[in-house]
Amino acid sequence: MTEQASRITATCGTCAAECDGWLVQLIRDRRLHWERESSCASCGTTVCDGDRGAAPADVRAALLADHGEYRLTAEGTGPRSGAVPKAFRDAFEVSLAEAGSAANAARGAGWCGTRVEVVLVQRLLDGAGVAASVIEVREPQRRTR
Ligand SMILES: [Zn+2]
């Protein structure tokens, strides 16, 4: 299973103490999933949230900062080119328009995302017979908070 996680500091919704948490993005059954969880050491409250599809902006930003950014470039032409927007739509559960613009980026200068995201899209494209390459475009940054 491909997975990335970032440690965060959250505020407990029950007692307002500071608690440790995790933001996670993973691939399960060829679909993207994200999770946000925290557990409070003071009162024991555990919060777990998550869904399928594209991760919320804060989850994505933390993963990009902690693990770096990757760029996927897909083979642009030929009879299988329709597989490119389909891969983005399947991976992220986004609209046709959003999948189309991501596919255009992937067939042009490249589409950037977290490693989990590009690995999933590459895997879906591979399954559809479309060649795609992935490179690291930004090293992980040490976050300041
Ligand atoms: Zn608490």
Short mmCIF file of N, CA and C and ligand atoms in Angstrom, two decimals:
data_model
loop_
_atom_site.label_atom_id
_atom_site.label_comp_id
_atom_site.label_asym_id
_atom_site.label_seq_id
_atom_site.Cartn_x
_atom_site.Cartn_y
_atom_site.Cartn_z
N MET A 1 0.84 -1.20 0.00
CA MET A 1 0.00 0.00 0.00
C MET A 1 0.88 1.25 0.00
N THR A 2 0.57 2.15 -0.88
CA THR A 2 1.31 3.40 -0.95
C THR A 2 0.65 4.41 -0.02
N GLU A 3 1.45 5.03 0.81
CA GLU A 3 0.90 5.91 1.83
C GLU A 3 1.90 6.97 2.24
N GLN A 4 1.41 8.18 2.57
CA GLN A 4 2.26 9.22 3.13
C GLN A 4 1.51 9.83 4.30
N ALA A 5 2.27 10.23 5.32
CA ALA A 5 1.64 10.83 6.50
C ALA A 5 2.46 12.02 6.97
N SER A 6 1.78 13.00 7.55
CA SER A 6 2.43 14.15 8.16
C SER A 6 1.92 14.31 9.58
N ARG A 7 2.87 14.56 10.50
CA ARG A 7 2.48 14.79 11.88
C ARG A 7 2.01 16.23 12.03
N ILE A 8 0.93 16.44 12.77
CA ILE A 8 0.43 17.80 13.00
C ILE A 8 0.15 18.01 14.48
N THR A 9 -0.01 19.26 14.84
CA THR A 9 -0.46 19.60 16.17
C THR A 9 -1.87 20.16 16.02
N ALA A 10 -2.81 19.58 16.75
CA ALA A 10 -4.20 20.00 16.66
C ALA A 10 -4.68 20.46 18.03
N THR A 11 -5.85 21.10 18.05
CA THR A 11 -6.45 21.51 19.32
C THR A 11 -7.62 20.58 19.59
N CYS A 12 -7.65 20.01 20.77
CA CYS A 12 -8.72 19.07 21.13
C CYS A 12 -10.06 19.80 21.16
N GLY A 13 -11.06 19.22 20.48
CA GLY A 13 -12.38 19.82 20.45
C GLY A 13 -13.13 19.68 21.76
N THR A 14 -12.69 18.77 22.62
CA THR A 14 -13.38 18.53 23.88
C THR A 14 -12.81 19.38 25.01
N CYS A 15 -11.48 19.34 25.19
CA CYS A 15 -10.90 20.05 26.34
C CYS A 15 -9.96 21.17 25.90
N ALA A 16 -9.79 21.37 24.60
CA ALA A 16 -8.97 22.45 24.05
C ALA A 16 -7.47 22.30 24.33
N ALA A 17 -7.05 21.14 24.79
CA ALA A 17 -5.62 20.91 24.96
C ALA A 17 -4.98 20.69 23.59
N GLU A 18 -3.68 20.92 23.52
CA GLU A 18 -2.97 20.65 22.28
C GLU A 18 -2.75 19.15 22.16
N CYS A 19 -3.00 18.61 21.00
CA CYS A 19 -2.77 17.18 20.85
C CYS A 19 -2.10 16.87 19.52
N ASP A 20 -1.50 15.71 19.47
CA ASP A 20 -0.81 15.28 18.25
C ASP A 20 -1.79 14.62 17.29
N GLY A 21 -1.54 14.82 16.03
CA GLY A 21 -2.40 14.19 15.04
C GLY A 21 -1.62 13.85 13.79
N TRP A 22 -2.31 13.22 12.87
CA TRP A 22 -1.71 12.81 11.60
C TRP A 22 -2.62 13.15 10.45
N LEU A 23 -1.99 13.58 9.36
CA LEU A 23 -2.69 13.75 8.09
C LEU A 23 -2.14 12.66 7.18
N VAL A 24 -3.01 11.93 6.54
CA VAL A 24 -2.57 10.76 5.77
C VAL A 24 -3.22 10.76 4.39
N GLN A 25 -2.45 10.36 3.40
CA GLN A 25 -3.01 10.12 2.08
C GLN A 25 -2.56 8.74 1.65
N LEU A 26 -3.47 7.95 1.10
CA LEU A 26 -3.11 6.58 0.75
C LEU A 26 -3.92 6.07 -0.44
N ILE A 27 -3.44 4.98 -0.99
CA ILE A 27 -4.14 4.33 -2.10
C ILE A 27 -4.76 3.04 -1.57
N ARG A 28 -6.06 2.91 -1.78
CA ARG A 28 -6.75 1.70 -1.34
C ARG A 28 -7.71 1.30 -2.48
N ASP A 29 -7.59 0.09 -2.94
CA ASP A 29 -8.44 -0.39 -4.05
C ASP A 29 -8.37 0.53 -5.26
N ARG A 30 -7.18 0.97 -5.61
CA ARG A 30 -6.95 1.82 -6.78
C ARG A 30 -7.70 3.13 -6.72
N ARG A 31 -7.96 3.60 -5.50
CA ARG A 31 -8.59 4.90 -5.31
C ARG A 31 -7.80 5.67 -4.27
N LEU A 32 -7.85 6.99 -4.41
CA LEU A 32 -7.18 7.85 -3.46
C LEU A 32 -8.05 8.01 -2.21
N HIS A 33 -7.41 7.99 -1.05
CA HIS A 33 -8.11 8.23 0.21
C HIS A 33 -7.28 9.20 1.03
N TRP A 34 -7.93 9.92 1.93
CA TRP A 34 -7.21 10.77 2.87
C TRP A 34 -7.82 10.60 4.25
N GLU A 35 -6.99 10.84 5.27
CA GLU A 35 -7.45 10.73 6.66
C GLU A 35 -6.83 11.84 7.48
N ARG A 36 -7.58 12.28 8.46
CA ARG A 36 -7.09 13.31 9.39
C ARG A 36 -7.46 12.79 10.77
N GLU A 37 -6.47 12.51 11.59
CA GLU A 37 -6.80 11.96 12.89
C GLU A 37 -5.97 12.59 13.99
N SER A 38 -6.57 12.68 15.15
CA SER A 38 -5.84 13.19 16.31
C SER A 38 -6.38 12.52 17.56
N SER A 39 -5.51 12.38 18.56
CA SER A 39 -5.98 11.83 19.83
C SER A 39 -5.39 12.65 20.95
N CYS A 40 -6.25 12.98 21.91
CA CYS A 40 -5.88 13.89 22.98
C CYS A 40 -5.33 13.12 24.18
N ALA A 41 -4.13 13.49 24.59
CA ALA A 41 -3.51 12.81 25.73
C ALA A 41 -4.16 13.22 27.05
N SER A 42 -4.79 14.40 27.09
CA SER A 42 -5.40 14.87 28.34
C SER A 42 -6.73 14.19 28.63
N CYS A 43 -7.64 14.18 27.64
CA CYS A 43 -8.98 13.66 27.92
C CYS A 43 -9.31 12.39 27.14
N GLY A 44 -8.45 12.00 26.22
CA GLY A 44 -8.65 10.74 25.52
C GLY A 44 -9.57 10.81 24.31
N THR A 45 -10.02 12.00 23.95
CA THR A 45 -10.88 12.13 22.78
C THR A 45 -10.09 11.82 21.50
N THR A 46 -10.66 10.98 20.66
CA THR A 46 -10.02 10.67 19.38
C THR A 46 -10.91 11.14 18.26
N VAL A 47 -10.31 11.87 17.33
CA VAL A 47 -11.06 12.36 16.18
C VAL A 47 -10.49 11.72 14.93
N CYS A 48 -11.37 11.17 14.12
CA CYS A 48 -10.93 10.53 12.90
C CYS A 48 -11.86 10.97 11.78
N ASP A 49 -11.26 11.48 10.73
CA ASP A 49 -12.02 12.04 9.63
C ASP A 49 -11.35 11.57 8.35
N GLY A 50 -12.09 11.48 7.28
CA GLY A 50 -11.45 11.08 6.04
C GLY A 50 -12.48 10.73 4.99
N ASP A 51 -12.00 10.54 3.78
CA ASP A 51 -12.91 10.25 2.68
C ASP A 51 -12.12 9.71 1.50
N ARG A 52 -12.84 9.34 0.47
CA ARG A 52 -12.20 8.98 -0.79
C ARG A 52 -12.00 10.25 -1.60
N GLY A 53 -11.17 10.14 -2.62
CA GLY A 53 -11.02 11.25 -3.56
C GLY A 53 -9.93 12.21 -3.17
N ALA A 54 -9.97 13.39 -3.78
CA ALA A 54 -8.93 14.39 -3.59
C ALA A 54 -8.88 14.84 -2.13
N ALA A 55 -7.69 15.03 -1.61
CA ALA A 55 -7.53 15.44 -0.22
C ALA A 55 -7.81 16.93 -0.07
N PRO A 56 -8.32 17.35 1.12
CA PRO A 56 -8.50 18.77 1.39
C PRO A 56 -7.15 19.52 1.30
N ALA A 57 -7.22 20.82 1.09
CA ALA A 57 -6.02 21.62 0.84
C ALA A 57 -4.99 21.51 1.97
N ASP A 58 -5.45 21.48 3.23
CA ASP A 58 -4.47 21.45 4.34
C ASP A 58 -3.71 20.12 4.38
N VAL A 59 -4.42 19.04 4.06
CA VAL A 59 -3.78 17.72 4.05
C VAL A 59 -2.72 17.67 2.96
N ARG A 60 -3.11 18.16 1.79
CA ARG A 60 -2.22 18.15 0.64
C ARG A 60 -0.99 19.03 0.88
N ALA A 61 -1.23 20.22 1.43
CA ALA A 61 -0.12 21.16 1.65
C ALA A 61 0.89 20.58 2.63
N ALA A 62 0.40 19.91 3.69
CA ALA A 62 1.32 19.33 4.68
C ALA A 62 2.13 18.20 4.05
N LEU A 63 1.49 17.37 3.24
CA LEU A 63 2.20 16.25 2.61
C LEU A 63 3.23 16.74 1.60
N LEU A 64 2.87 17.79 0.84
CA LEU A 64 3.81 18.34 -0.13
C LEU A 64 5.03 18.92 0.59
N ALA A 65 4.77 19.60 1.72
CA ALA A 65 5.87 20.22 2.46
C ALA A 65 6.78 19.17 3.10
N ASP A 66 6.17 18.11 3.62
CA ASP A 66 6.96 17.09 4.34
C ASP A 66 7.62 16.08 3.40
N HIS A 67 7.00 15.82 2.27
CA HIS A 67 7.48 14.72 1.43
C HIS A 67 7.89 15.13 0.02
N GLY A 68 7.74 16.42 -0.30
CA GLY A 68 8.15 16.89 -1.62
C GLY A 68 7.04 16.77 -2.64
N GLU A 69 7.31 17.35 -3.81
CA GLU A 69 6.32 17.37 -4.87
C GLU A 69 6.84 16.59 -6.07
N TYR A 70 5.93 15.92 -6.76
CA TYR A 70 6.30 15.06 -7.88
C TYR A 70 5.53 15.47 -9.12
N ARG A 71 6.17 15.25 -10.27
CA ARG A 71 5.52 15.63 -11.53
C ARG A 71 5.34 14.42 -12.43
N LEU A 72 4.12 14.28 -12.92
CA LEU A 72 3.80 13.17 -13.81
C LEU A 72 3.63 13.71 -15.23
N THR A 73 4.27 13.06 -16.16
CA THR A 73 4.11 13.42 -17.57
C THR A 73 3.61 12.19 -18.31
N ALA A 74 2.50 12.36 -19.03
CA ALA A 74 1.89 11.22 -19.73
C ALA A 74 2.10 11.36 -21.23
N GLU A 75 2.16 10.21 -21.87
CA GLU A 75 2.20 10.12 -23.32
C GLU A 75 0.95 10.83 -23.84
N GLY A 76 1.14 11.77 -24.78
CA GLY A 76 0.02 12.66 -25.08
C GLY A 76 -0.94 12.26 -26.17
N THR A 77 -0.50 11.45 -27.11
CA THR A 77 -1.33 11.27 -28.29
C THR A 77 -1.66 9.80 -28.50
N GLY A 78 -2.33 9.53 -29.57
CA GLY A 78 -2.63 8.14 -29.91
C GLY A 78 -4.02 7.74 -29.49
N PRO A 79 -4.40 6.51 -29.85
CA PRO A 79 -5.77 6.05 -29.61
C PRO A 79 -6.14 5.95 -28.13
N ARG A 80 -5.13 5.89 -27.28
CA ARG A 80 -5.44 5.73 -25.85
C ARG A 80 -5.41 7.05 -25.08
N SER A 81 -5.35 8.18 -25.77
CA SER A 81 -5.19 9.45 -25.05
C SER A 81 -6.39 9.76 -24.15
N GLY A 82 -7.57 9.20 -24.46
CA GLY A 82 -8.74 9.42 -23.61
C GLY A 82 -8.60 8.78 -22.24
N ALA A 83 -7.63 7.87 -22.11
CA ALA A 83 -7.41 7.22 -20.82
C ALA A 83 -6.80 8.19 -19.80
N VAL A 84 -6.19 9.28 -20.28
CA VAL A 84 -5.53 10.20 -19.35
C VAL A 84 -6.54 10.95 -18.47
N PRO A 85 -7.56 11.63 -19.08
CA PRO A 85 -8.55 12.26 -18.19
C PRO A 85 -9.29 11.23 -17.33
N LYS A 86 -9.53 10.04 -17.88
CA LYS A 86 -10.24 9.01 -17.11
C LYS A 86 -9.44 8.62 -15.86
N ALA A 87 -8.12 8.53 -16.00
CA ALA A 87 -7.29 8.17 -14.85
C ALA A 87 -7.41 9.22 -13.74
N PHE A 88 -7.39 10.50 -14.13
CA PHE A 88 -7.53 11.56 -13.12
C PHE A 88 -8.92 11.53 -12.49
N ARG A 89 -9.93 11.29 -13.32
CA ARG A 89 -11.30 11.25 -12.80
C ARG A 89 -11.45 10.09 -11.82
N ASP A 90 -10.92 8.93 -12.18
CA ASP A 90 -11.01 7.76 -11.30
C ASP A 90 -10.23 7.98 -10.01
N ALA A 91 -9.05 8.57 -10.12
CA ALA A 91 -8.20 8.73 -8.94
C ALA A 91 -8.78 9.74 -7.96
N PHE A 92 -9.23 10.88 -8.47
CA PHE A 92 -9.59 11.99 -7.58
C PHE A 92 -11.08 12.21 -7.44
N GLU A 93 -11.88 11.51 -8.25
CA GLU A 93 -13.34 11.69 -8.23
C GLU A 93 -13.70 13.15 -8.45
N VAL A 94 -13.06 13.76 -9.45
CA VAL A 94 -13.33 15.17 -9.77
C VAL A 94 -14.24 15.25 -10.99
N SER A 95 -14.67 16.47 -11.33
CA SER A 95 -15.54 16.67 -12.49
C SER A 95 -14.79 16.39 -13.78
N LEU A 96 -15.55 16.25 -14.86
CA LEU A 96 -14.93 16.03 -16.18
C LEU A 96 -14.02 17.19 -16.54
N ALA A 97 -14.46 18.42 -16.23
CA ALA A 97 -13.66 19.60 -16.57
C ALA A 97 -12.33 19.59 -15.81
N GLU A 98 -12.40 19.28 -14.51
CA GLU A 98 -11.17 19.25 -13.70
C GLU A 98 -10.24 18.13 -14.17
N ALA A 99 -10.82 16.98 -14.48
CA ALA A 99 -10.01 15.87 -14.96
C ALA A 99 -9.38 16.22 -16.31
N GLY A 100 -10.14 16.94 -17.14
CA GLY A 100 -9.63 17.34 -18.45
C GLY A 100 -8.47 18.30 -18.33
N SER A 101 -8.56 19.25 -17.41
CA SER A 101 -7.46 20.20 -17.31
C SER A 101 -6.22 19.56 -16.69
N ALA A 102 -6.44 18.62 -15.75
CA ALA A 102 -5.29 17.88 -15.20
C ALA A 102 -4.63 17.04 -16.28
N ALA A 103 -5.46 16.43 -17.14
CA ALA A 103 -4.93 15.60 -18.22
C ALA A 103 -4.13 16.44 -19.22
N ASN A 104 -4.64 17.65 -19.50
CA ASN A 104 -3.91 18.54 -20.41
C ASN A 104 -2.55 18.89 -19.84
N ALA A 105 -2.52 19.15 -18.53
CA ALA A 105 -1.24 19.46 -17.88
C ALA A 105 -0.30 18.26 -17.98
N ALA A 106 -0.83 17.07 -17.71
CA ALA A 106 0.00 15.86 -17.73
C ALA A 106 0.57 15.59 -19.12
N ARG A 107 -0.21 15.95 -20.15
CA ARG A 107 0.25 15.71 -21.52
C ARG A 107 1.13 16.83 -22.02
N GLY A 108 1.21 17.93 -21.23
CA GLY A 108 2.05 19.05 -21.63
C GLY A 108 3.27 19.13 -20.73
N ALA A 109 3.31 20.20 -19.94
CA ALA A 109 4.49 20.43 -19.08
C ALA A 109 4.55 19.45 -17.92
N GLY A 110 3.43 18.80 -17.60
CA GLY A 110 3.42 17.85 -16.49
C GLY A 110 2.42 18.27 -15.44
N TRP A 111 1.91 17.28 -14.68
CA TRP A 111 0.96 17.55 -13.62
C TRP A 111 1.64 17.26 -12.29
N CYS A 112 1.57 18.22 -11.36
CA CYS A 112 2.30 18.08 -10.09
C CYS A 112 1.38 17.69 -8.95
N GLY A 113 1.86 16.84 -8.09
CA GLY A 113 1.07 16.43 -6.94
C GLY A 113 1.94 15.73 -5.91
N THR A 114 1.29 15.15 -4.91
CA THR A 114 2.01 14.37 -3.91
C THR A 114 2.47 13.06 -4.55
N ARG A 115 3.41 12.38 -3.90
CA ARG A 115 3.89 11.13 -4.47
C ARG A 115 2.76 10.10 -4.57
N VAL A 116 1.92 10.07 -3.55
CA VAL A 116 0.79 9.12 -3.56
C VAL A 116 -0.11 9.39 -4.77
N GLU A 117 -0.38 10.67 -5.02
CA GLU A 117 -1.26 11.02 -6.14
C GLU A 117 -0.66 10.62 -7.49
N VAL A 118 0.62 10.98 -7.70
CA VAL A 118 1.20 10.68 -9.01
C VAL A 118 1.40 9.17 -9.19
N VAL A 119 1.70 8.47 -8.10
CA VAL A 119 1.86 7.01 -8.19
C VAL A 119 0.54 6.36 -8.60
N LEU A 120 -0.56 6.83 -8.02
CA LEU A 120 -1.86 6.26 -8.36
C LEU A 120 -2.21 6.54 -9.82
N VAL A 121 -2.04 7.79 -10.25
CA VAL A 121 -2.37 8.13 -11.65
C VAL A 121 -1.50 7.32 -12.60
N GLN A 122 -0.22 7.21 -12.26
CA GLN A 122 0.68 6.43 -13.12
C GLN A 122 0.23 4.97 -13.20
N ARG A 123 -0.19 4.44 -12.07
CA ARG A 123 -0.65 3.05 -12.02
C ARG A 123 -1.91 2.86 -12.87
N LEU A 124 -2.85 3.82 -12.78
CA LEU A 124 -4.08 3.73 -13.57
C LEU A 124 -3.77 3.86 -15.06
N LEU A 125 -2.84 4.75 -15.39
CA LEU A 125 -2.45 4.93 -16.80
C LEU A 125 -1.77 3.67 -17.32
N ASP A 126 -0.92 3.11 -16.49
CA ASP A 126 -0.22 1.89 -16.88
C ASP A 126 -1.24 0.78 -17.18
N GLY A 127 -2.26 0.69 -16.34
CA GLY A 127 -3.30 -0.30 -16.54
C GLY A 127 -4.07 -0.08 -17.83
N ALA A 128 -4.10 1.18 -18.29
CA ALA A 128 -4.81 1.51 -19.53
C ALA A 128 -3.88 1.49 -20.73
N GLY A 129 -2.61 1.14 -20.51
CA GLY A 129 -1.66 1.06 -21.61
C GLY A 129 -1.05 2.38 -22.04
N VAL A 130 -1.10 3.38 -21.13
CA VAL A 130 -0.51 4.68 -21.44
C VAL A 130 0.78 4.85 -20.63
N ALA A 131 1.87 5.15 -21.31
CA ALA A 131 3.14 5.34 -20.61
C ALA A 131 3.16 6.69 -19.91
N ALA A 132 3.66 6.71 -18.69
CA ALA A 132 3.77 7.97 -17.94
C ALA A 132 5.04 7.91 -17.11
N SER A 133 5.68 9.06 -16.94
CA SER A 133 6.88 9.09 -16.11
C SER A 133 6.68 10.04 -14.95
N VAL A 134 7.39 9.77 -13.85
CA VAL A 134 7.27 10.57 -12.64
C VAL A 134 8.66 11.02 -12.20
N ILE A 135 8.80 12.30 -11.91
CA ILE A 135 10.07 12.79 -11.34
C ILE A 135 9.78 13.66 -10.13
N GLU A 136 10.76 13.75 -9.24
CA GLU A 136 10.63 14.63 -8.08
C GLU A 136 10.98 16.04 -8.52
N VAL A 137 10.10 16.99 -8.26
CA VAL A 137 10.37 18.36 -8.68
C VAL A 137 10.71 19.28 -7.51
N ARG A 138 10.32 18.90 -6.31
CA ARG A 138 10.67 19.73 -5.16
C ARG A 138 10.97 18.85 -3.96
N GLU A 139 12.09 19.13 -3.35
CA GLU A 139 12.50 18.38 -2.17
C GLU A 139 11.56 18.70 -1.01
N PRO A 140 11.45 17.81 -0.06
CA PRO A 140 10.66 18.13 1.14
C PRO A 140 11.23 19.36 1.83
N GLN A 141 10.34 20.17 2.39
CA GLN A 141 10.77 21.36 3.12
C GLN A 141 10.48 21.12 4.59
N ARG A 142 11.32 21.68 5.42
CA ARG A 142 11.03 21.58 6.85
C ARG A 142 9.98 22.62 7.18
N ARG A 143 8.87 22.18 7.75
CA ARG A 143 7.80 23.13 8.05
C ARG A 143 8.14 23.92 9.30
N THR A 144 7.64 25.13 9.37
CA THR A 144 8.04 26.03 10.44
C THR A 144 7.17 25.92 11.68
N ARG A 145 5.94 25.41 11.54
CA ARG A 145 5.09 25.41 12.74
C ARG A 145 5.32 24.19 13.60
ZN ZN B 1 -8.88 16.69 25.11
#
